[in-house]
Short mmCIF file of C-alpha atoms and ligand atoms in Angstrom, two decimals:
data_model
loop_
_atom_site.label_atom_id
_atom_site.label_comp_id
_atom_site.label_asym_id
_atom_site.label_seq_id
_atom_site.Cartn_x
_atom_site.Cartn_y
_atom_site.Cartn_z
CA UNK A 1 -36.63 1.65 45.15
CA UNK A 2 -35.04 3.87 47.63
CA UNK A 3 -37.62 5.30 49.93
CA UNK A 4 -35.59 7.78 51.21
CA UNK A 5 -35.62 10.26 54.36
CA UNK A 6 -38.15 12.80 55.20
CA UNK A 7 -41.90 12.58 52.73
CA UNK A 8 -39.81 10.52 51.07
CA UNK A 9 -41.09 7.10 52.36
CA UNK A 10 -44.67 8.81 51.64
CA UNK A 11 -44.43 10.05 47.98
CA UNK A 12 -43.06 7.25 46.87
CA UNK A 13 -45.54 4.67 48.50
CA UNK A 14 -48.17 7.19 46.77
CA UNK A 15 -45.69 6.70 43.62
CA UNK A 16 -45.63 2.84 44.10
CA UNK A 17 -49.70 2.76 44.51
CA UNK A 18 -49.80 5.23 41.40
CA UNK A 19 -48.01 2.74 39.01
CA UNK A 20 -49.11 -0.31 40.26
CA UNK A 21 -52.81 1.30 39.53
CA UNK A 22 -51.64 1.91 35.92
CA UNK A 23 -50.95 -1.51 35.51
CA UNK A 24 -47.00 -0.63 35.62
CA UNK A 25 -45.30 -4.72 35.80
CA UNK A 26 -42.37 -3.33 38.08
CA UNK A 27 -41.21 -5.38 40.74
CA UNK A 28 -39.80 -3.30 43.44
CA UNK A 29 -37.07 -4.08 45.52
CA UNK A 30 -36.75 -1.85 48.57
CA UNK A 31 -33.31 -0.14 50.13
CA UNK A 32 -32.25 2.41 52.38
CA UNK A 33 -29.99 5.19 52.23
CA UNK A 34 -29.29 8.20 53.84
CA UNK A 35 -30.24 8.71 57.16
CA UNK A 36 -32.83 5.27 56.88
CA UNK A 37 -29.71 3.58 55.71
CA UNK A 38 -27.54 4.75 58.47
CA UNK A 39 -30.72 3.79 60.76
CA UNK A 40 -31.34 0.53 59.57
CA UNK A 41 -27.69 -0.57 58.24
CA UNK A 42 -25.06 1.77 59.97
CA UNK A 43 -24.70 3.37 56.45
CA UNK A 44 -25.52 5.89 54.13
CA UNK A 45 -25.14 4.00 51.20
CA UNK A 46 -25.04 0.31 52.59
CA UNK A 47 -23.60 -2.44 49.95
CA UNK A 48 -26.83 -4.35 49.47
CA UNK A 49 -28.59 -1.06 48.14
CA UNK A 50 -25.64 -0.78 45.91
CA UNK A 51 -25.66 -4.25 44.73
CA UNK A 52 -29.34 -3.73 44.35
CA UNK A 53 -28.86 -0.61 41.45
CA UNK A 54 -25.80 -3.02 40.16
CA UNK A 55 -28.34 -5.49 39.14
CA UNK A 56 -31.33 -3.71 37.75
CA UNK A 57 -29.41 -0.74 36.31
CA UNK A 58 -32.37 1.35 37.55
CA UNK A 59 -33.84 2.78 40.89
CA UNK A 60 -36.35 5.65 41.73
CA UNK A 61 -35.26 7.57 44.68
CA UNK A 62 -37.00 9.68 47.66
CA UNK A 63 -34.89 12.51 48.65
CA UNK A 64 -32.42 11.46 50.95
CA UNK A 65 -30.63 13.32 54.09
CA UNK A 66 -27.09 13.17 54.46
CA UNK A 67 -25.82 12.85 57.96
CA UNK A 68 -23.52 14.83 59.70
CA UNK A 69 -19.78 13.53 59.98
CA UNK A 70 -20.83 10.31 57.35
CA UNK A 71 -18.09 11.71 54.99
CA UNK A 72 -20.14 12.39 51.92
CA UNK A 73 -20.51 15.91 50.93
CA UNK A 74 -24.15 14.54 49.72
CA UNK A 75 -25.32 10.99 49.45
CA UNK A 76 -27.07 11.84 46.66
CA UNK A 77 -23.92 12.73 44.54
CA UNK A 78 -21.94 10.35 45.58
CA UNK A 79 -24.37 8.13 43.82
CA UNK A 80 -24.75 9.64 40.62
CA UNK A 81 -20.48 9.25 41.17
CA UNK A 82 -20.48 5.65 42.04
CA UNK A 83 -22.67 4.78 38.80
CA UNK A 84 -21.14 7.51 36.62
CA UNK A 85 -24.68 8.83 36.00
CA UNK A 86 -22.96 11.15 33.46
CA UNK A 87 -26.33 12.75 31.83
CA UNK A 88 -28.86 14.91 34.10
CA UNK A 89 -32.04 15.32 32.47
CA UNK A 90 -34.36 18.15 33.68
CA UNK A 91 -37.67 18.58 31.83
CA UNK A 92 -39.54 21.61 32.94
CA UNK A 93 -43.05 21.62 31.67
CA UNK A 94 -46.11 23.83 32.11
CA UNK A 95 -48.55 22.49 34.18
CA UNK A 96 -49.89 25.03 36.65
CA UNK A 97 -52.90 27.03 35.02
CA UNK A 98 -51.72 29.74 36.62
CA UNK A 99 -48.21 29.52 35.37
CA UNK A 100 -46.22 32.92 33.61
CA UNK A 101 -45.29 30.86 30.82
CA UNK A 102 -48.11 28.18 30.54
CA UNK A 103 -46.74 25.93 27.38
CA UNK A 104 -43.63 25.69 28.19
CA UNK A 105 -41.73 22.51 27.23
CA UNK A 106 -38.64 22.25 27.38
CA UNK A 107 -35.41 19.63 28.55
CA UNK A 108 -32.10 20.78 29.87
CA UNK A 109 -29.35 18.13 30.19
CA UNK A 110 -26.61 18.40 31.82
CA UNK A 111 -23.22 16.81 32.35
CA UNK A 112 -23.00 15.44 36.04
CA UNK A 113 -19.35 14.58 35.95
CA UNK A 114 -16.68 17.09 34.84
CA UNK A 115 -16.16 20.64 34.22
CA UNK A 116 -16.16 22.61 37.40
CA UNK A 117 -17.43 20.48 40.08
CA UNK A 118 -14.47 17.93 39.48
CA UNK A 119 -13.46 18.42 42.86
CA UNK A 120 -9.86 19.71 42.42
CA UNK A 121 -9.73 22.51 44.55
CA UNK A 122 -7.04 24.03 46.71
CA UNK A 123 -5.89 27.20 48.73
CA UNK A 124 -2.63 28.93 47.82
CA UNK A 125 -0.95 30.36 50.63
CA UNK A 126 0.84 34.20 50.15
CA UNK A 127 3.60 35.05 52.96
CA UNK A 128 2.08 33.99 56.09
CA UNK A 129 -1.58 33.37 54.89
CA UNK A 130 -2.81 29.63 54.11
CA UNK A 131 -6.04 30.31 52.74
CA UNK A 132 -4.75 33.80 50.78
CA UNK A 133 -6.48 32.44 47.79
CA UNK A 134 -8.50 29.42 46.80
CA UNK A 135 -8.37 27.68 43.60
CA UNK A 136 -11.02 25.60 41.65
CA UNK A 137 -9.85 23.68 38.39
CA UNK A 138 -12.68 22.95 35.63
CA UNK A 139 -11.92 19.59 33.55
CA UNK A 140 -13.64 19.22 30.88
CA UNK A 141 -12.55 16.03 28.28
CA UNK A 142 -13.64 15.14 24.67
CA UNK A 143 -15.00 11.83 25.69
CA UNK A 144 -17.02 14.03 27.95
CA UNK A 145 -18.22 16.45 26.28
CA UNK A 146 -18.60 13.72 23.06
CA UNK A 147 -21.10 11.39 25.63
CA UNK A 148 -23.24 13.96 26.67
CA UNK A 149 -23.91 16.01 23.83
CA UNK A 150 -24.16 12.94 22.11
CA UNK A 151 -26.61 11.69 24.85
CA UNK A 152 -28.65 15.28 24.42
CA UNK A 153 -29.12 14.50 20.25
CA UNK A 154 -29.92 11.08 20.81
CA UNK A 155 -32.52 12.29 23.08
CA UNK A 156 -34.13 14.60 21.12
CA UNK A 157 -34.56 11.83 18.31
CA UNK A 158 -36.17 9.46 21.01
CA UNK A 159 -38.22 12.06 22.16
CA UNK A 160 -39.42 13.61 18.92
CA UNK A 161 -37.74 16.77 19.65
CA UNK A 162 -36.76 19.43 16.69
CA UNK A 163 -33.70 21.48 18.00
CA UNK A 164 -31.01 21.04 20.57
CA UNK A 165 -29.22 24.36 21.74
CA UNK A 166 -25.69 23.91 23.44
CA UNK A 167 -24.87 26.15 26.19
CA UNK A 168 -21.37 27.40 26.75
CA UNK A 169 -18.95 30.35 27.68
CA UNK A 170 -16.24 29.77 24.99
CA UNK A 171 -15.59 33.02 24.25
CA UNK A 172 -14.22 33.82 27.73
CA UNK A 173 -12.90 30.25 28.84
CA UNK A 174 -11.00 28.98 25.39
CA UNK A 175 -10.13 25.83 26.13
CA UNK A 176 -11.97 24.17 28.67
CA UNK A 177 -15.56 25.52 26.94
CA UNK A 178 -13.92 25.57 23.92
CA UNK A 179 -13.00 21.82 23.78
CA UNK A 180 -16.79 21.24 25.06
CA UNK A 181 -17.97 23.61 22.28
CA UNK A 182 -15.94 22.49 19.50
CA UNK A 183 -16.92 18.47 20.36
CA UNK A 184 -20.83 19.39 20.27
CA UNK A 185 -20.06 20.96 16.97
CA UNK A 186 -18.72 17.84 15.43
CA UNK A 187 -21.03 15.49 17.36
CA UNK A 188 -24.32 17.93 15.23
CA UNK A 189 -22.63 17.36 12.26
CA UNK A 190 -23.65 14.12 12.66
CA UNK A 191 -27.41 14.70 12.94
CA UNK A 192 -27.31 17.88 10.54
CA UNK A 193 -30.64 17.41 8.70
CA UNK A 194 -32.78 15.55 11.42
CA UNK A 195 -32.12 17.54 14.86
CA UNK A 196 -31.49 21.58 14.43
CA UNK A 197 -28.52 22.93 16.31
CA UNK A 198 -27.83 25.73 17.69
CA UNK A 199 -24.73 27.32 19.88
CA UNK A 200 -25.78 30.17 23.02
CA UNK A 201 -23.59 31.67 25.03
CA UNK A 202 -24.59 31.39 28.68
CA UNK A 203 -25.53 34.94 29.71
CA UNK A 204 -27.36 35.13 26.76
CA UNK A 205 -29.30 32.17 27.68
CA UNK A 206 -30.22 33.21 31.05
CA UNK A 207 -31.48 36.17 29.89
CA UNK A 208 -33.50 34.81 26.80
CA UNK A 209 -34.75 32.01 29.26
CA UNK A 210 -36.61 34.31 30.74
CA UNK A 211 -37.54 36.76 27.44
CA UNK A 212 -38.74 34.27 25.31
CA UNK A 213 -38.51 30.58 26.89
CA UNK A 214 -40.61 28.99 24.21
CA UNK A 215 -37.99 29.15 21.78
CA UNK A 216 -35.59 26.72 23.64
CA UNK A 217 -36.27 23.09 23.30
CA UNK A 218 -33.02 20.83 24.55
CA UNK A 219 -30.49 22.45 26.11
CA UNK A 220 -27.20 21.05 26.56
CA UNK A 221 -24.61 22.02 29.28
CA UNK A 222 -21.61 21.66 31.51
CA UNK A 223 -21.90 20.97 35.28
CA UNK A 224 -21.96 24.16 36.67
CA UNK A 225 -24.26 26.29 34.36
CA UNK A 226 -26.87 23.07 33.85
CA UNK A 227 -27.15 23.18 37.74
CA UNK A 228 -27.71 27.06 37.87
CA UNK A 229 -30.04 26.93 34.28
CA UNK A 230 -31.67 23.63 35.48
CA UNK A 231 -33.14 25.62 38.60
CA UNK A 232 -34.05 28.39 36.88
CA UNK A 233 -36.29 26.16 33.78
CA UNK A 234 -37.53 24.64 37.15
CA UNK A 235 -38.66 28.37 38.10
CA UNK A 236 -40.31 29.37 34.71
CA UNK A 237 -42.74 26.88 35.15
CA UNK A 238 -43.68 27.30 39.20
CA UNK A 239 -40.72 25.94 41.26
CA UNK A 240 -39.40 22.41 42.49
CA UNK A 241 -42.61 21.08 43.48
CA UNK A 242 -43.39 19.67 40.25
CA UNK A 243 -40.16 19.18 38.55
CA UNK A 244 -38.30 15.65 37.99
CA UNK A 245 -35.01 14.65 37.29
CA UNK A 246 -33.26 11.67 36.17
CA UNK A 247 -29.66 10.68 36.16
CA UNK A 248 -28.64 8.19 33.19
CA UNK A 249 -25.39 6.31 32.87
CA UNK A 250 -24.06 3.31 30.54
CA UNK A 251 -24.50 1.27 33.79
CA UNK A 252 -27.54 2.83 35.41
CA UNK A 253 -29.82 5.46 35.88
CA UNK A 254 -31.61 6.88 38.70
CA UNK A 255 -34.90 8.95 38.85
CA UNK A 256 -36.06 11.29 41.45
CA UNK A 257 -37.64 14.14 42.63
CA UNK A 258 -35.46 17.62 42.11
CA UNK A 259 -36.89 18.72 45.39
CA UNK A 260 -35.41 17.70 49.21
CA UNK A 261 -37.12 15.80 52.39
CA UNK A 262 -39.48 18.63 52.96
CA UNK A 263 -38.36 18.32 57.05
CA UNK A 264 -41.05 20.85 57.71
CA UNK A 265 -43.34 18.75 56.27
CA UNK A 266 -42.40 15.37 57.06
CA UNK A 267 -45.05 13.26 59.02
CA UNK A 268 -48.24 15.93 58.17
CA UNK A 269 -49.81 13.74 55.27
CA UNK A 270 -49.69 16.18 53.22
CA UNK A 271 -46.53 16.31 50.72
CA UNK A 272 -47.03 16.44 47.45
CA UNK A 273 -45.72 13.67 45.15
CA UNK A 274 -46.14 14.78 41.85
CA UNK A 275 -42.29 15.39 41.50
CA UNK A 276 -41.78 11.69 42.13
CA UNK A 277 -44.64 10.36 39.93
CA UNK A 278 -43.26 12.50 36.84
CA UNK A 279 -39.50 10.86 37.55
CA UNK A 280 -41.53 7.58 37.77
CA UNK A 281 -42.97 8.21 33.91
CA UNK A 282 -39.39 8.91 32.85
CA UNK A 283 -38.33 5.90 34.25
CA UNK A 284 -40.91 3.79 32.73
CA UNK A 285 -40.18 5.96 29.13
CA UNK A 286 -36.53 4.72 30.20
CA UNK A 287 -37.75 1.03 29.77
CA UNK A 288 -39.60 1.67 26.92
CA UNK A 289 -43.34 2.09 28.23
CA UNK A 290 -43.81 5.29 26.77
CA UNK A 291 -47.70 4.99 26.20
CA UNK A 292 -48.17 3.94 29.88
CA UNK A 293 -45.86 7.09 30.87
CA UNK A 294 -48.23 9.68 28.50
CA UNK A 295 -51.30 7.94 30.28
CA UNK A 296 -49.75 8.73 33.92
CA UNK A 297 -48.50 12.42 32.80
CA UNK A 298 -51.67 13.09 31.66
CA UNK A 299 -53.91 12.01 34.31
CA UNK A 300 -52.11 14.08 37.16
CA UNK A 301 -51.87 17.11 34.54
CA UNK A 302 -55.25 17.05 34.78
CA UNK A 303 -55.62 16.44 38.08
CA UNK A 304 -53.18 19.56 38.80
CA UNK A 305 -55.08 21.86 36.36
CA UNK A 306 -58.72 20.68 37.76
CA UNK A 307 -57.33 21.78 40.91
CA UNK A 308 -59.79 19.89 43.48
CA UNK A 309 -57.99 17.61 45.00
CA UNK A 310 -54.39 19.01 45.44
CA UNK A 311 -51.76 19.39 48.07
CA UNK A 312 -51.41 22.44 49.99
CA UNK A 313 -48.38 23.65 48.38
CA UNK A 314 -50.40 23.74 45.02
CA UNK A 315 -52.72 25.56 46.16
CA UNK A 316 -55.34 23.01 47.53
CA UNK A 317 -56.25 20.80 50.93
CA UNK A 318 -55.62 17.39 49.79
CA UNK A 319 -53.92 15.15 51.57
CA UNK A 320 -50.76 12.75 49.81
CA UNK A 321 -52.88 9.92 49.41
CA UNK A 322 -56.26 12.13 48.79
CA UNK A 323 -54.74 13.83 45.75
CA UNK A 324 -53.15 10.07 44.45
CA UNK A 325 -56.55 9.26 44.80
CA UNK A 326 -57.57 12.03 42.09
CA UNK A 327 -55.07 11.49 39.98
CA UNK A 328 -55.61 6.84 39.81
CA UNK A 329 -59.44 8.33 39.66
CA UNK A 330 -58.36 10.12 36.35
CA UNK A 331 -55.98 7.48 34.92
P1 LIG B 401 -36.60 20.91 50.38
O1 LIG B 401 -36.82 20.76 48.90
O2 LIG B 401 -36.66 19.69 51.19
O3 LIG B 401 -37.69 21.93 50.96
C1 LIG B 401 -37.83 23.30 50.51
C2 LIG B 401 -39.29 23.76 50.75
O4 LIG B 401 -40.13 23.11 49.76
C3 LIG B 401 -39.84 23.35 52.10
O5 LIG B 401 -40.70 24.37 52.57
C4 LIG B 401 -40.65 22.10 51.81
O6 LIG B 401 -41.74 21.90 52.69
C5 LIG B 401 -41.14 22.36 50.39
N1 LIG B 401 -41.30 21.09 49.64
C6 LIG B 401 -40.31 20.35 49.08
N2 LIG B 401 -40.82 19.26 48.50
C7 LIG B 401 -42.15 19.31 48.70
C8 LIG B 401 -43.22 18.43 48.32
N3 LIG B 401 -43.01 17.30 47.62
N4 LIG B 401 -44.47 18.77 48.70
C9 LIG B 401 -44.70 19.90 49.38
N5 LIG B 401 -43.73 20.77 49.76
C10 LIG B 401 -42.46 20.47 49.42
O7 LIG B 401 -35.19 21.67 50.54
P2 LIG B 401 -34.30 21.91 51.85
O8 LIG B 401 -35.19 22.27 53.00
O9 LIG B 401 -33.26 22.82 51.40
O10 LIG B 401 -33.62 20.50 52.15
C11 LIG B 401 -34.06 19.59 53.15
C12 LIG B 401 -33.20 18.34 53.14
O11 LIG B 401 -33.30 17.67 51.87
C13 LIG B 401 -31.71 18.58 53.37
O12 LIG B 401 -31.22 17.57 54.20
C14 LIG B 401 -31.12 18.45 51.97
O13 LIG B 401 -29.78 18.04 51.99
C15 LIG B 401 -32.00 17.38 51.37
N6 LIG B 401 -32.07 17.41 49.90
C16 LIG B 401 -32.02 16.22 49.25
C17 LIG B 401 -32.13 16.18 47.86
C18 LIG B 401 -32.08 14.84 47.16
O14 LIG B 401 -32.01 13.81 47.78
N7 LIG B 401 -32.11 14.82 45.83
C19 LIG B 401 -32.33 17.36 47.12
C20 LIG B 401 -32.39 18.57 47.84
C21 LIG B 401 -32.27 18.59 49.22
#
């Protein structure tokens, strides 16, 4: 458990109270990061929170700050690097009443580790210009592209899931989202008869994301269009507030909220944690306690749709623990 910066320390003790109401048998073990890490060990990733994931193989996060001059672009990433949390899962689901689109239910998954955000990047100097122009180099692999759309079939299996649409740009970008396209081909060949498949290309996606959302169901994607589409599912169905993500590995996974540490908010009492609470049910449907995950989802849907006892940003005057008190009320 890392408790993270900001509300984090907040929703996740509401989180922590949440589970351990549902009868969750998860022993937590507690480390910083981010700024509390730098605070409390003089790092933003200290070695014993490390050693902590190494063990268990699992952690739920609280957003997490990254200092100034620490020499991570974003603690968070580096992470997801250090674990080679190669799979980002994104569920966006309808929950607000209120909602444009109010059953939508859908999963977008996307590879954390390649294609554009590689890191390979570089300025070409012209005549007596250094920075005259930049370049950025997308690497995308088979084994890759083979683990995650492999990862986004398997899913939909686990889940009960009837179609899995991959998302690509091949007919610009031949090789790079052509190797990516042609590997999810032969990885659906594999499940022809049990998951549907379909192939989108990107534009066309964003565009029928927002025409007719309902007929996605998993979406699989390279790095830099699953973290534009992964924002935008997050959108369809009423912003970050409510939306979870996890990040799964062969060696780990982590699960957090999508959202930041809410600085404006910090300290009030009131942040919501709902975000945090739906990571927590994917981590227990990570360990297998699926039931126990459906009981939790449910009771702060209903909590959410009742609409009594909510945070501020939904809408309501609840405070954090007022509205966890709802939702263990309705579990
Ligand atoms: P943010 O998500 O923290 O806040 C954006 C807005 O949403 C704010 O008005 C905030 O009050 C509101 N908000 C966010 N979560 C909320 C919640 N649970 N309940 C109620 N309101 C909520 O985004 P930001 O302001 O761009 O970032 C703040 C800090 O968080 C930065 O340091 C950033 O680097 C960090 N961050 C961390 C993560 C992560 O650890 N995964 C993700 C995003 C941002």
């Amino acid at each position: 458990m890392i408790p993270g910066d900001g509300i984090g320390p907040a929703i996740t003790a509401a989180t922590v109270r949440l589970l351990a109401a549902s009868g969750a048998n998860i022993e937590w073990d507690s480390r910083d990061a981010g700024l509390a890490g730098v605070a409390r060990c003089g790092d933003p990733i200290p070695e014993a929170t490390l050693d902590s994931i190494k063990r268990t193989r699992l952690a739920l996060k609280g957003p997490l700050e990254t200092p100034l001059g620490s020499g991570y672009r974003s603690v968070t990433v580096a992470l997801r690097q250090t674990f080679d949390l190669f799979a980002n899962v994104r569920p966006a689901l309808s929950i607000l009443p209120q909602g444009r689109y109010p059953h939508l239910d859908l999963v977008l998954i996307r590879e954390n580790t390649e294609g554009l955000y590689s890191g390979i990047e570089h300025y070409v100097r012209v005549g007596d210009d250094p920075h005259a122009a930049a370049e950025s180099i997308a690497i995308i692999t088979r084994a890759g592209s083979e683990r995650i759309t492999r990862f986004a079939f398997e899913y939909a299996v686990k889940h009960g899931r009837a179609k899995v649409t991959l998302v690509h740009k091949a007919n610009i970008l031949k090789y790079s989202q052509g190797l990516f396209l042609d590997t999810g081909r032969m990885v659906a060949r594999e499940y022809a008869g049990r998951i549907e498949f379909e192939e989108r290309i990107v534009d066309a996606t964003a565009m029928n994301l927002v025409l007719r959302p309902e007929r996605f169901d998993v979406i699989v994607t390279t790095n830099l269009f699953g973290d534009i589409l992964s924002d935008q599912i997050s959108g369809l169905v009423g912003g970050l507030g409510l939306a979870p993500g996890a990040n799964i590995g062969e060696r780990g996974a982590i699960f957090e909220a999508v959202h930041g540490t809410a600085p404006d908010i910090a300290g009030k009492g009131t942040a919501n944690p709902a975000a945090l609470m739906l990571a927590a049910c994917m981590l227990l449907e990570h360990i297998g306690d699926d039931a126990r995950a459906g009981r939790i989802r449910t009771a702060i849907e209903r909590t959410i749709r009742a609409g009594l006892s909510v945070t501020p940003d939904l809408g309501g005057s609840a405070t954090t623990d007022g509205f966890t008190d709802a939702i263990i009320a309705a579990l």
